[in-house]
Short mmCIF file of C-alpha atoms in Angstrom, two decimals:
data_model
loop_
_atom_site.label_atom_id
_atom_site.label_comp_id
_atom_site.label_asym_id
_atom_site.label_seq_id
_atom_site.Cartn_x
_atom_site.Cartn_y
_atom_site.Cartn_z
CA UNK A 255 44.07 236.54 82.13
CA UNK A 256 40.89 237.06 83.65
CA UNK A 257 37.46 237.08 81.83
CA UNK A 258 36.25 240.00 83.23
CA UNK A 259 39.59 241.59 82.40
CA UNK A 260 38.90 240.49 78.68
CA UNK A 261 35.70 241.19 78.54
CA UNK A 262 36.33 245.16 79.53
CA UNK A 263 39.30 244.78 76.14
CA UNK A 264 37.06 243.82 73.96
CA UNK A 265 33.98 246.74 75.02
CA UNK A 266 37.25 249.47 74.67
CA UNK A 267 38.64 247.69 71.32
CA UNK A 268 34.56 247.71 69.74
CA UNK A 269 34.50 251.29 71.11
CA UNK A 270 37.74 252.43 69.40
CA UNK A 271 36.92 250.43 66.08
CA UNK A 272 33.79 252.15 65.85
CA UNK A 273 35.84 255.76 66.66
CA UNK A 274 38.01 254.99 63.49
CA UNK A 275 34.78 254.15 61.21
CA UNK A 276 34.44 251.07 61.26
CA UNK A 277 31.86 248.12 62.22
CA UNK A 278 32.10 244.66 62.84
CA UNK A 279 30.55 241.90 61.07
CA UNK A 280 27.09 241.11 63.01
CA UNK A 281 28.79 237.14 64.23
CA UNK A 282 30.83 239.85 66.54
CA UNK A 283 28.04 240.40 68.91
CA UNK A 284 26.60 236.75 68.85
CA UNK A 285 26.39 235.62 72.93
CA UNK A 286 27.69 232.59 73.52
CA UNK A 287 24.27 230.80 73.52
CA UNK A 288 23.74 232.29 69.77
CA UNK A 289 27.04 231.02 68.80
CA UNK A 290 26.05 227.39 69.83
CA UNK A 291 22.71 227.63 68.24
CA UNK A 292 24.25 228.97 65.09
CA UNK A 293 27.07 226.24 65.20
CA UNK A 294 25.94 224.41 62.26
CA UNK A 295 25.82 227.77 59.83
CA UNK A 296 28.64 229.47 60.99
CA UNK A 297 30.99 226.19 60.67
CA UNK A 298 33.33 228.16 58.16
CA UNK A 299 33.80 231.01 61.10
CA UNK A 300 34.77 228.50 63.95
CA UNK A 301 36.63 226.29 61.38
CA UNK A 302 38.75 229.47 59.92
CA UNK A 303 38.69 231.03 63.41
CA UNK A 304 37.34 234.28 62.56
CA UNK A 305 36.07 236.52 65.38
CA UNK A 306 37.70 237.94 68.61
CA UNK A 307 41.17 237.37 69.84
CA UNK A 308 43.25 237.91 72.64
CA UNK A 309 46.70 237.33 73.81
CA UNK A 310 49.13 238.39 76.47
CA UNK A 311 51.68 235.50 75.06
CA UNK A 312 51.17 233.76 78.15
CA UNK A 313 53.45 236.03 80.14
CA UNK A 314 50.26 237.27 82.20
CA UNK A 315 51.68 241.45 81.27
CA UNK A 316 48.95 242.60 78.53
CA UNK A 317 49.85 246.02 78.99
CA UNK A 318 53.22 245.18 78.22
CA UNK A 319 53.49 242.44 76.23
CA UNK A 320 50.14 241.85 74.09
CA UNK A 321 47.88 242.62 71.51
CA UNK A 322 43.79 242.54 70.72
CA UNK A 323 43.12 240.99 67.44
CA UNK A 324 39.33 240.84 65.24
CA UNK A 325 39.79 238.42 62.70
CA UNK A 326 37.60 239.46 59.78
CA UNK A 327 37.65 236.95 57.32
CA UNK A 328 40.51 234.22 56.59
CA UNK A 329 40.18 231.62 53.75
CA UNK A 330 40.92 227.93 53.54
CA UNK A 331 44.71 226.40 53.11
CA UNK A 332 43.88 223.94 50.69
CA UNK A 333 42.69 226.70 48.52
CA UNK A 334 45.99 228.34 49.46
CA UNK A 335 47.82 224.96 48.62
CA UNK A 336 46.00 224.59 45.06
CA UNK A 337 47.14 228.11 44.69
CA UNK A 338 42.51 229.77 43.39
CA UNK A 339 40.44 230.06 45.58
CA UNK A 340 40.19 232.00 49.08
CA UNK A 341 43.60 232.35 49.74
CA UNK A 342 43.24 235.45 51.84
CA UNK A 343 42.64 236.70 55.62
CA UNK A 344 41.77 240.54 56.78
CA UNK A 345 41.86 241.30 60.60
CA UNK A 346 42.31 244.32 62.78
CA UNK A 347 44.44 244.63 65.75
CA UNK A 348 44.99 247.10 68.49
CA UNK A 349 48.27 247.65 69.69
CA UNK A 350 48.31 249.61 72.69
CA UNK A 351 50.98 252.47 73.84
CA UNK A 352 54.27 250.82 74.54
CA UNK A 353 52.22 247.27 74.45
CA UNK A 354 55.12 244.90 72.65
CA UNK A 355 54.22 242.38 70.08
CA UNK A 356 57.34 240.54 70.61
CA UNK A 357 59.54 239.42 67.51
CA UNK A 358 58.18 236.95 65.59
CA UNK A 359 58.24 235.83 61.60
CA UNK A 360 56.10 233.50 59.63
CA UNK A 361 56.58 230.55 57.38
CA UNK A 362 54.06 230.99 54.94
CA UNK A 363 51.71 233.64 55.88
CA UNK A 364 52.77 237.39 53.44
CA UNK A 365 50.94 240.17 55.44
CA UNK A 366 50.34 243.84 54.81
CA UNK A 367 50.33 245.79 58.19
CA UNK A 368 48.31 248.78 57.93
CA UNK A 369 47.90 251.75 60.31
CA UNK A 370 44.46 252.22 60.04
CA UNK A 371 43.98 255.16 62.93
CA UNK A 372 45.05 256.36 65.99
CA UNK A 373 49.10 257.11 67.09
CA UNK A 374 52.40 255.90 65.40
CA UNK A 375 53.22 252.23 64.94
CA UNK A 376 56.48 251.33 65.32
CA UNK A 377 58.23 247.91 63.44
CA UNK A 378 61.36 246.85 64.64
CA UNK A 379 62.89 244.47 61.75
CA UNK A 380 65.51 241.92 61.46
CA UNK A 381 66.40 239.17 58.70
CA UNK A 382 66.78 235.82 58.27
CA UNK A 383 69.51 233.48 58.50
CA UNK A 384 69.88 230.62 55.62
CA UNK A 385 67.61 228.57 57.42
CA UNK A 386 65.01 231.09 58.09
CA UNK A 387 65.63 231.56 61.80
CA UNK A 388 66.48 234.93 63.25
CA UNK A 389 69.98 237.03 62.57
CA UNK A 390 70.77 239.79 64.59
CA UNK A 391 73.11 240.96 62.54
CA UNK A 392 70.92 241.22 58.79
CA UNK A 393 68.62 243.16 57.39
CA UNK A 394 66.52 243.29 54.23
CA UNK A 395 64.04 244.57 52.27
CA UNK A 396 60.37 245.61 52.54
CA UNK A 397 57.74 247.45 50.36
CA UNK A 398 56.47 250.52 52.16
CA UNK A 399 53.37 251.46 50.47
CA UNK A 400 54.42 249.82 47.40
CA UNK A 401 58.26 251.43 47.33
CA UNK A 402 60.92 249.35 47.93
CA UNK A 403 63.44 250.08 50.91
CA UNK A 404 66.37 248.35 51.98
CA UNK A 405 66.39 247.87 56.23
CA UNK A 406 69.37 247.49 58.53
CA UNK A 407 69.05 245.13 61.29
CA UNK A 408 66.82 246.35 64.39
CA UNK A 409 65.76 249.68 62.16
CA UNK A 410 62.60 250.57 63.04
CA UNK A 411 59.80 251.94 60.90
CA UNK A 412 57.94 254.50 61.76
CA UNK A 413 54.12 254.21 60.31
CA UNK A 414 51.57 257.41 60.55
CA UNK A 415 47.91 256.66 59.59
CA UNK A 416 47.03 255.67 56.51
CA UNK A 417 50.97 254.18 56.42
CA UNK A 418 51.95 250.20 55.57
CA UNK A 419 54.14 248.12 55.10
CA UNK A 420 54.21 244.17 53.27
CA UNK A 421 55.94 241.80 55.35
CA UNK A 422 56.83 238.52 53.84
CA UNK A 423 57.88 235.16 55.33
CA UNK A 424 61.07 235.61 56.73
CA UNK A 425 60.75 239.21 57.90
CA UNK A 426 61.79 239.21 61.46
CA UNK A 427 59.35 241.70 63.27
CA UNK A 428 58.19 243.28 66.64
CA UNK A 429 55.73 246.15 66.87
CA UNK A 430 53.38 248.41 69.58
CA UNK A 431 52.38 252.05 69.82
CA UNK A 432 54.11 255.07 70.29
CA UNK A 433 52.45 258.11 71.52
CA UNK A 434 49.29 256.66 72.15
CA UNK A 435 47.42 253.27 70.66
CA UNK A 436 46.88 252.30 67.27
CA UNK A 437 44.48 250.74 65.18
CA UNK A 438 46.19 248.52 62.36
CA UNK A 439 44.63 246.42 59.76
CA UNK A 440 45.96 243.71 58.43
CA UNK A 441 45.55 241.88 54.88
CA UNK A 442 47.41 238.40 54.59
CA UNK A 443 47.50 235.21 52.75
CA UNK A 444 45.41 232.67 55.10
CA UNK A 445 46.06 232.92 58.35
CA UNK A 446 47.34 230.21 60.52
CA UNK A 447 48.23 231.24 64.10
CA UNK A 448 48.46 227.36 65.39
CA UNK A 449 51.61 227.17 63.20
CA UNK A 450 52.56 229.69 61.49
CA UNK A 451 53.79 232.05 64.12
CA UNK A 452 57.04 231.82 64.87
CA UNK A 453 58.64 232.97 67.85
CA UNK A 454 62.40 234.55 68.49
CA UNK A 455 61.71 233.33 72.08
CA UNK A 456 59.88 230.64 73.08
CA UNK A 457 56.64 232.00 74.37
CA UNK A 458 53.12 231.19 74.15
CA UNK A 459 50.22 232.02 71.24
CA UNK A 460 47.33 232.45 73.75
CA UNK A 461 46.44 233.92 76.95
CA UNK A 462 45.31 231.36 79.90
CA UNK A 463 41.93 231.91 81.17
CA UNK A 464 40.84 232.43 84.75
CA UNK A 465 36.88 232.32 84.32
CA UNK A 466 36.00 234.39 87.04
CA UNK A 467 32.55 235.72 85.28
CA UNK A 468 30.71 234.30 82.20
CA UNK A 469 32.47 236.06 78.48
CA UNK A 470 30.67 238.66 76.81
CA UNK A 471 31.34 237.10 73.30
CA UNK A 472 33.95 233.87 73.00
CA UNK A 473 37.29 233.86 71.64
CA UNK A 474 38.37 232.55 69.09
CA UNK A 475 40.70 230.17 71.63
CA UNK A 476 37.34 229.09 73.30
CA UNK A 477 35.62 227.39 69.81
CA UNK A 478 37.19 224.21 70.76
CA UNK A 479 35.62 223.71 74.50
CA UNK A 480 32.41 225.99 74.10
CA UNK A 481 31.34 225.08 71.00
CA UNK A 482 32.35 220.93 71.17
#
């Protein structure tokens, strides 16, 4: 992807979380310079890689296969591992009309997917085999809302605003938008997308950068070599 290509997603994703009501935390708007000069005080948010995040899954189609992500808050995994502590992450995503977030499950990572604003978001589900990896032909069981329903394999949910669903490891999953995009929040145990993500096909975690003007804000992909 392009940075000035990014840089235009994240202006339209600040414009349509501020539509829906809500406000980012003030490390959102740091430049890059700030960021480096705040390195030393803001080591939790680069360590837990809070802040912006973008990803066409290396397939170089974001309007077709991608998704905009603001990670809020996410705690620590030895806190997660001792079982106290901040064992929590909070984010919001934008997934786009017909933009696929292709199927996927986690390991550890139980996740509430919210539809926060906007159109209907659609969740295409699958189970698990023994072994955790992906069966076509199962389905399972969610909480919608905090009522239990059974799912057939490949049934897909339909969420309105102010509609969720929990997710938990081993809950096959794709989503986008239908009828327009969506705004979704998302409240998890701690978030870990070097790992944790788990891919039906074998496919990549973030976008490839061609740095053809200077970012707006960084990424939370561009701690490691703008912040070293």
């Amino acid at each position: 992807m392009k940075r000035s290509e990014i840089n235009e997603i994240l202006r339209a994703a600040d414009d349509m979380i501020r539509r829906h009501g809500f406000t980012l935390p003030p490390f959102a708007y740091w430049s890059p310079g700030t960021f480096r000069d705040q390195a030393a005080t803001a080591r939790h948010v680069i360590e837990a890689r809070c802040g912006w995040d973008i990803t066409d899954y290396g397939a170089g189609r974001f309007d077709e296969m991608g998704l905009f992500l603001f990670t809020l808050r996410n705690g620590r995994l030895a806190d997660l591992t001792a079982g106290r502590g901040m064992c929590y992450a909070e984010k919001l995503l934008i997934s786009r009309q017909d933009q696929l977030s292709p199927m996927h499950t986690h390991v550890i990572k139980a996740e509430d997917i919210i539809n926060r604003g906007g159109a209907t978001l659609i969740i295409e589900l699958y189970g698990s085999e023994e072994n955790g990896g992906f069966a076509g032909d199962r389905g399972g069981q969610v909480m919608c809302d905090g009522i239990l329903r059974d799912y057939g394999p490949g049934e897909k949910l339909h969420l309105a605003p102010g509609e969720s669903v929990t997710l938990m490891p081993g809950d096959w999953h794709a989503f986008w938008g239908e009828g327009g995009d969506v705004l979704v929040g998302e409240v998890s145990t701690v978030n870990d997308d070097e790992t944790d993500n788990i891919f039906r096909e074998p496919i990549g975690r973030f976008a490839t950068i061609e740095e053809d003007t200077d970012p707006v804000h960084l990424l939370v992909s561009d701690y490691a070599t703008w912040l070293a």
